[in-house]
Every structure is written in structure tokens, then in C-alpha cells.
mmCIF file of C-alpha atoms in Angstrom:
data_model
loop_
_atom_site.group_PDB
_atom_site.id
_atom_site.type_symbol
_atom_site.label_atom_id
_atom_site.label_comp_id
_atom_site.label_asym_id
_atom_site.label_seq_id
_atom_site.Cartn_x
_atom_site.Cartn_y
_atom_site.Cartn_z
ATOM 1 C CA UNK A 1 -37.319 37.216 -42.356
ATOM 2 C CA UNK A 2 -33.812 38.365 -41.472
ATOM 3 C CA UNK A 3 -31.489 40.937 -42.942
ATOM 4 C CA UNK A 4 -29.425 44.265 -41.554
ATOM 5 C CA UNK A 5 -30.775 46.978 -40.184
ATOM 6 C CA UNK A 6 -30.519 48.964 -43.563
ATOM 7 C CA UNK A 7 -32.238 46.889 -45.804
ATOM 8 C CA UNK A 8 -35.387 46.753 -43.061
ATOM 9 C CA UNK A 9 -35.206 50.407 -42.671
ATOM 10 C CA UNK A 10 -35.107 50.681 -45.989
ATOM 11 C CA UNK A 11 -37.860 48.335 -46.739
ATOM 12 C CA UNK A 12 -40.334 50.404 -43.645
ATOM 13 C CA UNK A 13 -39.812 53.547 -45.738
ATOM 14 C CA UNK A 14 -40.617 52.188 -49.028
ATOM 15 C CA UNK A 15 -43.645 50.507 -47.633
ATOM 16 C CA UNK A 16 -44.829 54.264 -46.675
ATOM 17 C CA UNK A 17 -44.104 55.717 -50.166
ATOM 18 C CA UNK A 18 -46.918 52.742 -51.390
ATOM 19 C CA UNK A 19 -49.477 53.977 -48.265
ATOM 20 C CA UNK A 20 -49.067 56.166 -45.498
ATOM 21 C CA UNK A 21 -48.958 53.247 -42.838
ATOM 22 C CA UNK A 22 -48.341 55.859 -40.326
ATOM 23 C CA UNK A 23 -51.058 57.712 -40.286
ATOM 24 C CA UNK A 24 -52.747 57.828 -36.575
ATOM 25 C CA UNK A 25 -55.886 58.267 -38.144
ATOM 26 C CA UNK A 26 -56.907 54.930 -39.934
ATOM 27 C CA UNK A 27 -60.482 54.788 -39.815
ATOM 28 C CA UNK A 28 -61.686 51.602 -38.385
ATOM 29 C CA UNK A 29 -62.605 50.399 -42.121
ATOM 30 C CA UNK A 30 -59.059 51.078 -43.515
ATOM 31 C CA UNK A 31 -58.064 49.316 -40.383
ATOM 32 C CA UNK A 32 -60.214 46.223 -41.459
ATOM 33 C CA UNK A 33 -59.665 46.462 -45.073
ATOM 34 C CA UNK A 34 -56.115 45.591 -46.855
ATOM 35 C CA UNK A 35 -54.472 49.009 -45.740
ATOM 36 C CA UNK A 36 -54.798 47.301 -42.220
ATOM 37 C CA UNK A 37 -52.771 44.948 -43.275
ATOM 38 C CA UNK A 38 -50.003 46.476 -45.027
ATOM 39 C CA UNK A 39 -50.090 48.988 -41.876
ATOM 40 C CA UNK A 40 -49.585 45.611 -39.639
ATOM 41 C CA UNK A 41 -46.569 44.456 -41.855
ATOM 42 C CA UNK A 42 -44.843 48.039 -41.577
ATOM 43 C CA UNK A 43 -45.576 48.211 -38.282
ATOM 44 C CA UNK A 44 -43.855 45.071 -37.430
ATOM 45 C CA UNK A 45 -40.696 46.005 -40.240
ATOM 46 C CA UNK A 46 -39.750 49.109 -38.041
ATOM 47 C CA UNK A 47 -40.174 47.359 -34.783
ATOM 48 C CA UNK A 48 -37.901 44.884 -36.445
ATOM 49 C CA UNK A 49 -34.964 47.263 -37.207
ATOM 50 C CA UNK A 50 -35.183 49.150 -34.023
ATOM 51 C CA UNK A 51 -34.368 45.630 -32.696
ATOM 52 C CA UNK A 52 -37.662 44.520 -31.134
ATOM 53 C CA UNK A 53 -38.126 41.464 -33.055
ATOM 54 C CA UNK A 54 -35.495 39.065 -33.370
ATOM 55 C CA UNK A 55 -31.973 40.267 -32.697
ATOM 56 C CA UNK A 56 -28.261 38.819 -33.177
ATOM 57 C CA UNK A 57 -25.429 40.161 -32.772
ATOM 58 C CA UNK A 58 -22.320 38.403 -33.988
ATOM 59 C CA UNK A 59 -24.421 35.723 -35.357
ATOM 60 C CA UNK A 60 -25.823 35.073 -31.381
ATOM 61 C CA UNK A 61 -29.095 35.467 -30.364
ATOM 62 C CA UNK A 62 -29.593 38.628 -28.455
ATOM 63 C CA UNK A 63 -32.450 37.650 -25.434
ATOM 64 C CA UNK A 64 -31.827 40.675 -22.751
ATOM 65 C CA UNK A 65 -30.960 44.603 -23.402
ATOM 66 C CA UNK A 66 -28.490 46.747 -21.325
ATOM 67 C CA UNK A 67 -26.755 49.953 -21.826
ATOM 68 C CA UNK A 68 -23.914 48.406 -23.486
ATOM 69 C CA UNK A 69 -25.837 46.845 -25.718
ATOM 70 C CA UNK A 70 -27.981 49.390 -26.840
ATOM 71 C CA UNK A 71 -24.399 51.597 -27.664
ATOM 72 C CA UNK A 72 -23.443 48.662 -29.688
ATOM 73 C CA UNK A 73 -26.644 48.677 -32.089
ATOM 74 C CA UNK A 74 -26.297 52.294 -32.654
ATOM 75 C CA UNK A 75 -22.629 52.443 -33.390
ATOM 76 C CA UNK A 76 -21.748 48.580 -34.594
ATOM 77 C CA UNK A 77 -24.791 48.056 -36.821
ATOM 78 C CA UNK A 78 -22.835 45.538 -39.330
ATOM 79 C CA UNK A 79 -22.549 43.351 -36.332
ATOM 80 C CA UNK A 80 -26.047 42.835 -36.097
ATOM 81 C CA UNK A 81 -28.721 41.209 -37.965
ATOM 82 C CA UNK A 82 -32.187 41.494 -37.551
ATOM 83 C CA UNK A 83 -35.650 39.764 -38.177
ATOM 84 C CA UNK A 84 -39.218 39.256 -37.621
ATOM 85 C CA UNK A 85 -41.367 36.132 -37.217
ATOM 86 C CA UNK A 86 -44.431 36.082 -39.448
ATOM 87 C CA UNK A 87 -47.220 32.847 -39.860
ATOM 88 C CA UNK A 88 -47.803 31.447 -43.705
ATOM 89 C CA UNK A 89 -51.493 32.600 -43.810
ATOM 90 C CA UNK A 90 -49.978 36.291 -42.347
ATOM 91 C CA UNK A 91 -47.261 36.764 -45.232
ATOM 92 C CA UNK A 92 -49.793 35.409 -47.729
ATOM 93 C CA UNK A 93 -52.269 38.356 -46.812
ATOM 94 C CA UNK A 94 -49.334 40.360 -46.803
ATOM 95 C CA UNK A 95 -48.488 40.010 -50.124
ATOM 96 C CA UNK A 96 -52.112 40.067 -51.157
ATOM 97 C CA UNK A 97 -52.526 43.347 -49.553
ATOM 98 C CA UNK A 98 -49.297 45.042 -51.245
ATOM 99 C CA UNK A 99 -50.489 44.371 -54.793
ATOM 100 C CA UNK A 100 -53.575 45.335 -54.260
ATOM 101 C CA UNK A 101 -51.763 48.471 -52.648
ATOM 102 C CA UNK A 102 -50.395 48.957 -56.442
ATOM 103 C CA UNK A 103 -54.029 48.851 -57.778
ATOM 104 C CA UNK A 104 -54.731 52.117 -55.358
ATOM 105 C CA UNK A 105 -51.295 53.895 -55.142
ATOM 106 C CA UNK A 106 -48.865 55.295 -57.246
ATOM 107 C CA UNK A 107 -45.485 54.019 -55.900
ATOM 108 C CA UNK A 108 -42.142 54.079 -56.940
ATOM 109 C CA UNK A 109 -41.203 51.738 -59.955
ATOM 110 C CA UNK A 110 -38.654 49.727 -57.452
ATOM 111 C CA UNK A 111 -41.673 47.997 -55.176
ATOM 112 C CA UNK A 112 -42.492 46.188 -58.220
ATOM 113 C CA UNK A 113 -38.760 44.476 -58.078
ATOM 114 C CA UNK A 114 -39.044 44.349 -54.797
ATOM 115 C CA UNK A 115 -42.409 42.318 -54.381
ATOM 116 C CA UNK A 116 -41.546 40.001 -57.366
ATOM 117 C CA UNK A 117 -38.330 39.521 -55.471
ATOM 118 C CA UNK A 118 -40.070 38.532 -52.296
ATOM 119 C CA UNK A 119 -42.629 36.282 -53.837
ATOM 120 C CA UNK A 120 -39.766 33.894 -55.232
ATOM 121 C CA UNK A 121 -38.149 33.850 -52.305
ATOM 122 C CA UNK A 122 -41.945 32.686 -50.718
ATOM 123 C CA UNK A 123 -42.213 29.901 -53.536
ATOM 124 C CA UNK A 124 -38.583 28.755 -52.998
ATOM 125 C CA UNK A 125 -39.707 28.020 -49.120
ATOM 126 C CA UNK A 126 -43.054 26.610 -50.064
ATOM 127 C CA UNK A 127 -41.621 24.473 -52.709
ATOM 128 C CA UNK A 128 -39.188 23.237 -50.007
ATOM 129 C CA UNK A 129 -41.619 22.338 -47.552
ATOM 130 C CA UNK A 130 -43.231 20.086 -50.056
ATOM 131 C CA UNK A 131 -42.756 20.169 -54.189
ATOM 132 C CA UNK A 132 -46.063 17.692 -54.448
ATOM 133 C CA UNK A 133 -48.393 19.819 -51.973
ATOM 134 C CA UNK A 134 -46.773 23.050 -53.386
ATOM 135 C CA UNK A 135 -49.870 22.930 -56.179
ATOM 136 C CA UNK A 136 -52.638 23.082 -53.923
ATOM 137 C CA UNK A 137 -51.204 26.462 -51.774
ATOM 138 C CA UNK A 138 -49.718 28.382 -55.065
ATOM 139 C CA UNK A 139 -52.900 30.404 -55.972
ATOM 140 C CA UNK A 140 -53.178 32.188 -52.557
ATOM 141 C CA UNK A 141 -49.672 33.585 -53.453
ATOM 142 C CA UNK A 142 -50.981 34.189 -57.546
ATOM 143 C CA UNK A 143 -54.651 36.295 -56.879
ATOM 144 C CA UNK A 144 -56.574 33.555 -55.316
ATOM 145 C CA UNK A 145 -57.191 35.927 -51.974
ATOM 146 C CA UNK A 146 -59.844 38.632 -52.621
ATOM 147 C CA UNK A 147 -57.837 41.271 -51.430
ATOM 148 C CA UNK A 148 -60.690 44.021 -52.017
ATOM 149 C CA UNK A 149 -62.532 42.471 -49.374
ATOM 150 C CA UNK A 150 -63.191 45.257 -46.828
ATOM 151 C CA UNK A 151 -63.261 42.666 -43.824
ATOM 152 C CA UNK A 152 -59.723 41.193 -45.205
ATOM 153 C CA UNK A 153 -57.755 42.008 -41.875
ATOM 154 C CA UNK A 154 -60.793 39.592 -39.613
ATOM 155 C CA UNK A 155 -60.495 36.957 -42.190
ATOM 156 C CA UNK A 156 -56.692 36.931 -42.022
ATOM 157 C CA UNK A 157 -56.785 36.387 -37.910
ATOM 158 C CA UNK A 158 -59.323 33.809 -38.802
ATOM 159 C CA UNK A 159 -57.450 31.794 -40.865
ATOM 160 C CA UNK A 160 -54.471 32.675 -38.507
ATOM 161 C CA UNK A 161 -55.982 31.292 -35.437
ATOM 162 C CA UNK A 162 -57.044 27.904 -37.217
ATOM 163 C CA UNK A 163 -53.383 27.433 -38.787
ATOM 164 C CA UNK A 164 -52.278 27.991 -34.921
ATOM 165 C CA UNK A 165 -54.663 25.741 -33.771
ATOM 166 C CA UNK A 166 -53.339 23.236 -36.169
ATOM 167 C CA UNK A 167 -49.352 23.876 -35.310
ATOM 168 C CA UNK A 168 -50.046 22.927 -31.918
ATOM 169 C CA UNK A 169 -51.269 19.428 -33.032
ATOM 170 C CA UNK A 170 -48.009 18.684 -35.421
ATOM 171 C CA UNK A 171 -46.273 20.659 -38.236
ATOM 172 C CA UNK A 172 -49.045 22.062 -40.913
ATOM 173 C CA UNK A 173 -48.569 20.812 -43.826
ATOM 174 C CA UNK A 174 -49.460 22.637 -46.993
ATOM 175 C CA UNK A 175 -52.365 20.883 -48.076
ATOM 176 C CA UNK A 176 -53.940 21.734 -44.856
ATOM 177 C CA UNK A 177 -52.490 25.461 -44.880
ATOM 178 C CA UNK A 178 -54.397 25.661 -48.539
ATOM 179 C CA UNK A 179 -57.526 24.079 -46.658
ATOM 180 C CA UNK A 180 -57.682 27.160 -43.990
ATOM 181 C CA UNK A 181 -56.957 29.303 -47.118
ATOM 182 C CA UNK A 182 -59.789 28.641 -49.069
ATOM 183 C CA UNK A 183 -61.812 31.188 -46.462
ATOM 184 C CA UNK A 184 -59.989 34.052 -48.677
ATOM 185 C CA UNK A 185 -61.016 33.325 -51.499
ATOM 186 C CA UNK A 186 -63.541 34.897 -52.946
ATOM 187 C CA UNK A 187 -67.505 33.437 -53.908
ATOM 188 C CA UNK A 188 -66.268 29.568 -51.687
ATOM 189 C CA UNK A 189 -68.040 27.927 -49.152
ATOM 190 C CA UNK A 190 -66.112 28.821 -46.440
ATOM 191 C CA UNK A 191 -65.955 32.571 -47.956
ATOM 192 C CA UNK A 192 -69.503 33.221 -47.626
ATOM 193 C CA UNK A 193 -69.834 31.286 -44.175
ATOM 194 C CA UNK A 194 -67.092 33.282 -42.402
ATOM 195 C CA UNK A 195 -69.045 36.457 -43.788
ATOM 196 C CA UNK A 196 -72.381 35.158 -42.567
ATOM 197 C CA UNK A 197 -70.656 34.345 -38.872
ATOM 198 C CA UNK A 198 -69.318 38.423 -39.524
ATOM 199 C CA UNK A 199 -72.221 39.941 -40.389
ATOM 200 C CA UNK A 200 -74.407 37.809 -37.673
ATOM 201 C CA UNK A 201 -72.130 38.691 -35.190
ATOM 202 C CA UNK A 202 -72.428 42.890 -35.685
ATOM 203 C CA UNK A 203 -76.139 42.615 -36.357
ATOM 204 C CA UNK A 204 -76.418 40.888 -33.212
ATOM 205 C CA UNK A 205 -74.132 43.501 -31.462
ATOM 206 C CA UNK A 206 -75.727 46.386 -33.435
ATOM 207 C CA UNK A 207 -72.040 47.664 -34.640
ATOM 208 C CA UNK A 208 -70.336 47.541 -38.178
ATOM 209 C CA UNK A 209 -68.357 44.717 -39.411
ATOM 210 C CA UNK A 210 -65.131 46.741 -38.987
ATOM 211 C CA UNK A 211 -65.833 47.308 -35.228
ATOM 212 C CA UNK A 212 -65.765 43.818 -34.352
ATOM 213 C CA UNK A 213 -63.286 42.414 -32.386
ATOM 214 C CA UNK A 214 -62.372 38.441 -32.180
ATOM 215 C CA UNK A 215 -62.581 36.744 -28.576
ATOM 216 C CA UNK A 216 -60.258 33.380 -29.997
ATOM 217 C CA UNK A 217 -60.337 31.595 -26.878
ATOM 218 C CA UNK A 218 -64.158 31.384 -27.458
ATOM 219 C CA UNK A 219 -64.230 32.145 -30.758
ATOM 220 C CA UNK A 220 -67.171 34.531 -30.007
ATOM 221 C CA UNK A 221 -67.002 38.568 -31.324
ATOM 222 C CA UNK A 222 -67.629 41.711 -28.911
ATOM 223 C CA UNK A 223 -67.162 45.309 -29.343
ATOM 224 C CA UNK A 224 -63.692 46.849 -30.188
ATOM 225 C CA UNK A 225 -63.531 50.146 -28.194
#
């Protein structure tokens, strides 16, 4: 995602009017459930348009900070463009998590405009990665994620770290992407065998689901302090 500094900036705030993503004190449970992950996207917008994402400046990438620099992005914004780098099984929670943010919230008539424009944009890119395999990965951007799920945030990094696991191999392609997906959605095999592994895991560790914490390396859970 890419765009001036404005139109991020923008974008953080309106995300705040639909939840308070700021708030210090998430409870471990919001943490886990979709607010989690709506906090995790505005987190990473306002990183992005304080320039800690990706950063270019006169159409140039921008690697290194200096003083100069720094005096440039606060005085020269137009010359900049910003951006953040998010997975396909991360923006597809994403935008799971911000309607079912509309289902909770009252927010400002504009964020419906707004996420209609941004799921167009996602089937554009989809539909340009493949038009045949484009079927098969469509419902996980229409409701096929069960977004109430109060685990949603571990199930995301789930399906994260096996779409990962498959980039390093070759490309993913879409049919596979929709494979990993089908953990999300609700009452499907691999549905109520992640949230078996979940709720073996904290029973074993005498904790809540929503205190676990993913060791991927070894794909083994311990305690999040």
C-alpha cells in the first residue's frame, strides 16, 4: 500500500473514529479477538506515515535517515510517498476485522466508501494474479472468515506463518492461499482442528486461549507475559 502522508494520516484517524485502536489498555481478549487486529493495521498505518515503513522521496527509495532528511519530511511532504508491506492472509483478516468493526461501532458514514473502495482495489490485484484461481480465494474477501471468532488474531498468524512457509518454496499461488484460508472459516476441518491444537495447548499450560503465545520456529505455544 502506498500513498502521501495525508491520505495515511488521514486513514490512522478514521480507523480510530471506528475503535479506539489506541487505547493502552486492550485486554488480552480484545487483543486476540478482531479489535486486535484492526489495532495491528492502525498501528502499522501511523508507523507508515511517520515514515517507518516504506519511504521515497522523489520517487527513490529512502534506506538510511539523517538530519537533513528528517527536515525534508516535515517541510517537503509532497515529495514523499509512503507505504507499508502487508501478506494476503494479513489484509484479508484486515478487512474481515473492519466490517465486523461496523457490526460493533457506530462510525462515520465515509468508512463505508472507504472499505468498499479498498476491497476493489484487493479484487483488481487478486484478479491479476490469476482470473481462473480468483474463484476459489473470493469468499475470504465476501464473509467467508468468521470474524467473531474471539481467537481471530492466533488464527491469522497461523495462516500467516504457513503462507510464509509456502513463499519461501516459490510464489503462492491463489489456490494454495485459499487452501491456508480455509482455517478461517467457520464450522471446516481445519477450523475446528486449529481450535482443538488452541484449546489443547492452554489446557495443557493452564492459561486462557488469549494468553497464548506462538513459538513458529517449533510451532509449539508458551505463555505470553
Amino acid at each position: 500500500m502506498w500513498g502521501d502522508r495525508r491520505s495515511f494520516h488521514e486513514l490512522h484517524e478514521l480507523l480510530g473514529e471506528c475503535w479506539d485502536c489506541e487505547n493502552a489498555d486492550m485486554s488480552r481478549a480484545e487483543g486476540c479477538s478482531y479489535i486486535g487486529v484492526i489495532s495491528y493495521f492502525s498501528y502499522e498505518v501511523r508507523h507508515a506515515f511517520m515514515g517507518d515503513r516504506l519511504l521515497t522521496l522523489d520517487d527513490k527509495p529512502v534506506k538510511d535517515w539523517s538530519d537533513e532528511m528528517f527536515q525534508l519530511f516535515e517541510k517537503e511532504m509532497e515529495r514523499f510517498e509512503v507505504g507499508i508491506e502487508l501478506t494476503w492472509p494479513h489484509m484479508l483478516f484486515i478487512m474481515a476485522s473492519w466490517w465486523e468493526c461496523l457490526r460493533h461501532q457506530d462510525c462515520p458514514m465515509r468508512v463505508l466508501g472507504i472499505i468498499r473502495e479498498f476491497t476493489v482495489n484487493i479484487e483488481q490485484l487478486l484478479q491479476q494474479r490469476s482470473k481462473t484461481q480468483y474463484p476459489k480465494i473470493e469468499p475470504y474477501l465476501h464473509g467467508a472468515i468468521y470474524a467473531a471468532n474471539p481467537y481471530l488474531m492466533h488464527f491469522m498468524e497461523h495462516i500467516n506463518y504457513e503462507y510464509l512457509r509456502w513463499s519461501t518454496f516459490s510464489r503462492v499461488t491463489l489456490s494454495t492461499l485459499a487452501e491456508e484460508m480455509a482455517c478461517a472459516a467457520f464450522g471446516t476441518y481445519q477450523y475446528e482442528d486449529f481450535m482443538a491444537t488452541l484449546k489443547k495447548q492452554a489446557k495443557k499450560l493452564d492459561c486462557p486461549i488469549e494468553k497464548l503465545r506462538a513459538k513458529v520456529d517449533e510451532w509449539v505455544y508458551e505463555i505470553e507475559l
